[in-house]
mmCIF file of C-alpha atoms in Angstrom:
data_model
loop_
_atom_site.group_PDB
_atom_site.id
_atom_site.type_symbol
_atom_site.label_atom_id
_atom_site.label_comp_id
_atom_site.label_asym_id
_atom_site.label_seq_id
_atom_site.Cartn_x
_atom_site.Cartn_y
_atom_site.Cartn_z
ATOM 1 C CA UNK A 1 116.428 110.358 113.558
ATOM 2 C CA UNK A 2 112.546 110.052 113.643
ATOM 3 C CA UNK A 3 110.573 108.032 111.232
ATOM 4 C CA UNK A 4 107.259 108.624 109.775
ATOM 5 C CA UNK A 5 105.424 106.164 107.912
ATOM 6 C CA UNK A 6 101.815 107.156 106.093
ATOM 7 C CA UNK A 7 99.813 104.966 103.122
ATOM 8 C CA UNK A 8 96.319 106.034 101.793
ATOM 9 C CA UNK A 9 94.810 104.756 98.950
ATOM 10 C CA UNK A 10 93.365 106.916 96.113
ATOM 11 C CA UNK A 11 90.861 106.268 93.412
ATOM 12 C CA UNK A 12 92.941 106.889 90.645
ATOM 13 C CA UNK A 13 94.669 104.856 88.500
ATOM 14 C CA UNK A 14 98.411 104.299 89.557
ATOM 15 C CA UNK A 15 99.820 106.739 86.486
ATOM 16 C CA UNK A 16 97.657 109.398 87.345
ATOM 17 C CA UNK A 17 99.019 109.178 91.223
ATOM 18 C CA UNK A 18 102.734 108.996 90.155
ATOM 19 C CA UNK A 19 102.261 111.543 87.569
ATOM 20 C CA UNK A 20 100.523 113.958 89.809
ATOM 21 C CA UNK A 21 103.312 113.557 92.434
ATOM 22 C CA UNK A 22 106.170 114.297 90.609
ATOM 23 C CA UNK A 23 104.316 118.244 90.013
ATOM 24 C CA UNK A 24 106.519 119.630 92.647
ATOM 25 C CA UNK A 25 105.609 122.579 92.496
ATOM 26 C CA UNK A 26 101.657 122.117 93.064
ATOM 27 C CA UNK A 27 102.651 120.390 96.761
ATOM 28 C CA UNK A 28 101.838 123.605 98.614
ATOM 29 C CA UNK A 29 98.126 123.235 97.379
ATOM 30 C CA UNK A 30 98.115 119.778 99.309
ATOM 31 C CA UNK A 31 100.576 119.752 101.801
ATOM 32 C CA UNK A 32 100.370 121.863 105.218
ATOM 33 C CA UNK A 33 103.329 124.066 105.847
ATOM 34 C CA UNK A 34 104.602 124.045 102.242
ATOM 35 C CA UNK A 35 104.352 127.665 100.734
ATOM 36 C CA UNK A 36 106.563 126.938 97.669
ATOM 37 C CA UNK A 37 108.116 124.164 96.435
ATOM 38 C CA UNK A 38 110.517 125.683 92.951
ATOM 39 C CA UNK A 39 111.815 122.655 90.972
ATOM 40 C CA UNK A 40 115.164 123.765 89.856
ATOM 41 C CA UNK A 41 116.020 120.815 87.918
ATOM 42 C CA UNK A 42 114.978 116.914 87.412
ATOM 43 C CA UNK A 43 116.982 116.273 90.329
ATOM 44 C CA UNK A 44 116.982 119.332 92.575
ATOM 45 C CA UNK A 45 113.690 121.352 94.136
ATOM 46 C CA UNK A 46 114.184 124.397 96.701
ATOM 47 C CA UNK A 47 111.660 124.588 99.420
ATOM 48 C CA UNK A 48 110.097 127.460 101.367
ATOM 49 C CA UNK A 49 107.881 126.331 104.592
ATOM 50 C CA UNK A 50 106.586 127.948 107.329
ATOM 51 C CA UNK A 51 105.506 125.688 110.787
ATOM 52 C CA UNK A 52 104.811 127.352 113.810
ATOM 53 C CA UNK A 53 105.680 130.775 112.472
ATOM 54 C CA UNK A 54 109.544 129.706 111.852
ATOM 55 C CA UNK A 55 110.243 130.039 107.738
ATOM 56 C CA UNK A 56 113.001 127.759 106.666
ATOM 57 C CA UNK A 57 114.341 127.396 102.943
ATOM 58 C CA UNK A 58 116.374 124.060 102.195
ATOM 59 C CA UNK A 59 117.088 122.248 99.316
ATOM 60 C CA UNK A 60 115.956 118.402 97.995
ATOM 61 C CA UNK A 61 118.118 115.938 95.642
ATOM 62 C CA UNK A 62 116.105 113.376 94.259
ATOM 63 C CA UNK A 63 118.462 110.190 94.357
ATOM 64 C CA UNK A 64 116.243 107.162 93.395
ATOM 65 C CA UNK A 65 112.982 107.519 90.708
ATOM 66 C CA UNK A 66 111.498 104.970 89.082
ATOM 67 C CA UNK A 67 108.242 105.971 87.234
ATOM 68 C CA UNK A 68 105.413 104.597 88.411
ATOM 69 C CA UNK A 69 106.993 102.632 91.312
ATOM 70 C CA UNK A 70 109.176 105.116 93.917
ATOM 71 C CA UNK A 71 110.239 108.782 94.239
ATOM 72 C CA UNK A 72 113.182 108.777 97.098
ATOM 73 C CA UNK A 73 114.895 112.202 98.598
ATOM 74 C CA UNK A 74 117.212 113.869 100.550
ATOM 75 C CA UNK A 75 117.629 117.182 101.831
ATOM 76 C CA UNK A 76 121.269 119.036 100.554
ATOM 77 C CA UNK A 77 122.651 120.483 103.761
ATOM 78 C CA UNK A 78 121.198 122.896 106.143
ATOM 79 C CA UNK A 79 119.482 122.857 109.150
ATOM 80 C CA UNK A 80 116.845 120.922 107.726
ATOM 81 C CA UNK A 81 117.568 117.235 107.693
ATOM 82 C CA UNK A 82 115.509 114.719 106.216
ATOM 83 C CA UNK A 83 115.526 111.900 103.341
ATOM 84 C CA UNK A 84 112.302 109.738 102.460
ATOM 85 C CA UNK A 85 110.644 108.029 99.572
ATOM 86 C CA UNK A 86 107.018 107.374 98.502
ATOM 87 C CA UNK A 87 105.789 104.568 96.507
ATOM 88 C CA UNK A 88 102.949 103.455 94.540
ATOM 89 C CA UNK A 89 101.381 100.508 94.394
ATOM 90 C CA UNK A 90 98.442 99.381 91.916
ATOM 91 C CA UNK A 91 95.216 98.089 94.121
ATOM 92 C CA UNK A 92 93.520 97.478 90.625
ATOM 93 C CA UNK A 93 92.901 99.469 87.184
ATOM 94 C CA UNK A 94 91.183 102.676 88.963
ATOM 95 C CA UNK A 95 93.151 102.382 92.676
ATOM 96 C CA UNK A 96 96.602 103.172 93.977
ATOM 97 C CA UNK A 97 98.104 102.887 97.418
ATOM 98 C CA UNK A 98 100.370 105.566 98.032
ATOM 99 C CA UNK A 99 102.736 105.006 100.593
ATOM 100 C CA UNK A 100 105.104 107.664 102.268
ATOM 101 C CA UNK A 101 108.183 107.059 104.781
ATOM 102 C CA UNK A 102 110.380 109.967 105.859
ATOM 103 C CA UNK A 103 113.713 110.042 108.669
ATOM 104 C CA UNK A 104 114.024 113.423 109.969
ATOM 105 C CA UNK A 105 115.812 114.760 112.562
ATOM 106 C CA UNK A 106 114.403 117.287 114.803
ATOM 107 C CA UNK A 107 115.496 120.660 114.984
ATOM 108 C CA UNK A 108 115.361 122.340 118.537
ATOM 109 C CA UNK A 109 113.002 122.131 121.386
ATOM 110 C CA UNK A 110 109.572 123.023 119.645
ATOM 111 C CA UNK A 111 110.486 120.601 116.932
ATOM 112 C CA UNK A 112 111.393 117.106 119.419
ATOM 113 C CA UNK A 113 108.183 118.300 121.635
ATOM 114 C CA UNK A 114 106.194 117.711 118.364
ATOM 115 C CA UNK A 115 107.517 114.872 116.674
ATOM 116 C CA UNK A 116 107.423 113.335 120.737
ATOM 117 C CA UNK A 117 103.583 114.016 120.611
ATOM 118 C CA UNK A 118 102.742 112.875 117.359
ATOM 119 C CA UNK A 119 102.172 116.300 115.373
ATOM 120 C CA UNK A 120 104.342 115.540 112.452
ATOM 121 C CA UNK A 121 102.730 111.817 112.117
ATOM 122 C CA UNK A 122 99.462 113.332 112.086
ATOM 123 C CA UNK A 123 100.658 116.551 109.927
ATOM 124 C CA UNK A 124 101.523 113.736 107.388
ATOM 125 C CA UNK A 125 98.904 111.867 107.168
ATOM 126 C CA UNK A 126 96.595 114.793 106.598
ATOM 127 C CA UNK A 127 99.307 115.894 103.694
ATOM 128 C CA UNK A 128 97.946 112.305 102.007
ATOM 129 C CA UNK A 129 94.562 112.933 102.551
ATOM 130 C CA UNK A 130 94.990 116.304 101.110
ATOM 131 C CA UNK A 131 96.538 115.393 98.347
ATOM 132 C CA UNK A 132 93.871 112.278 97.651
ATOM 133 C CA UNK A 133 91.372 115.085 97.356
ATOM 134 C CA UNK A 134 92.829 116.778 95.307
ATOM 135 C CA UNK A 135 93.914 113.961 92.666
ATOM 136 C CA UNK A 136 90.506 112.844 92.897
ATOM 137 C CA UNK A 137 89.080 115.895 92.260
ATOM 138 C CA UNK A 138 90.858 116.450 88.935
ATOM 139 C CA UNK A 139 90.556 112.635 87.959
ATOM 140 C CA UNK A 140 93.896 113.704 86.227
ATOM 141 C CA UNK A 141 97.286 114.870 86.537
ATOM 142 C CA UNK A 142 98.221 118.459 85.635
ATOM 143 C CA UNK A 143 101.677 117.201 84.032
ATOM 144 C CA UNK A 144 104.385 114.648 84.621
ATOM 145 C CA UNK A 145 107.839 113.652 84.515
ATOM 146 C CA UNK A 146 108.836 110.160 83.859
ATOM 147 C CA UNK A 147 112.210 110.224 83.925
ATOM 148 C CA UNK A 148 114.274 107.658 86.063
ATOM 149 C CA UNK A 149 116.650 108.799 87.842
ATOM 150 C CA UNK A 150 119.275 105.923 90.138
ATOM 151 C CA UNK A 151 121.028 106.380 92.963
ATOM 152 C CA UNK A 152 124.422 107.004 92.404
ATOM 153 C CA UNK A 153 124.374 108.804 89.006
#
């Protein structure tokens, strides 16, 4: 298992972070390799991506939310292995720190050659600032869910 660990801070205020986040469906707009992200339930999203010209569909279980604080997943079987969470932190009224930490395990050559040079660490980290644009930009979240959700149930 690899590990990737990200933060960036955005000048938003923490609810408008978390609540932007949890619009699964708008992460292809922010987030490099995502074409479509279909939320299927609270729990359960499907995923369509496409890195280096390989398409792979997999499916996500959310297993830990807690509004405002954490969002934590796992991938459902498949080739594509992962889990991670993301958490928010308040810096004050109009700032949040967003941090992201995801285990993944490397599929194949191409996949181990990346993650060995850094690509996914830096594909990451421009996901965040991506997605701090585009917060920013609207000053608002298009929607959210504010549900909790703990592990086990």
């Amino acid at each position: 298992m690899s590990t990737v660990q990200e933060s960036i801070e955005v000048e938003v205020p923490l609810s408008t972070a978390y609540n932007q986040w949890t619009q699964f469906e708008d992460f292809p707009r922010f987030m490099e390799g995502v074409e479509q992200v279909t939320q299927v339930d609270e729990r359960h999203n499907h995923w369509r991506t496409k890195v280096a010209g390989v398409t792979r569909e997999f499916d996500t279980e959310i297993v830990d939310q807690l509004p405002d604080h954490k969002i934590a997943w796992r991938t459902l079987g498949g080739e594509v292995r992962q889990m991670g969470v993301v958490t928010f932190e308040p810096l004050d009224e109009a700032r949040t720190q967003v941090r992201l930490a995801i285990d993944f395990e490397p599929d194949g050559v191409a996949e181990k050659a990346a993650d060995a040079m850094g690509l996914v660490d830096r594909r990451v980290k421009g996901d965040l600032k991506r997605f701090k644009s585009f917060v920013e930009e609207r000053g608002v979240a298009e929607g959210g869910w504010r549900g909790r959700i703990t592990p086990g149930s």
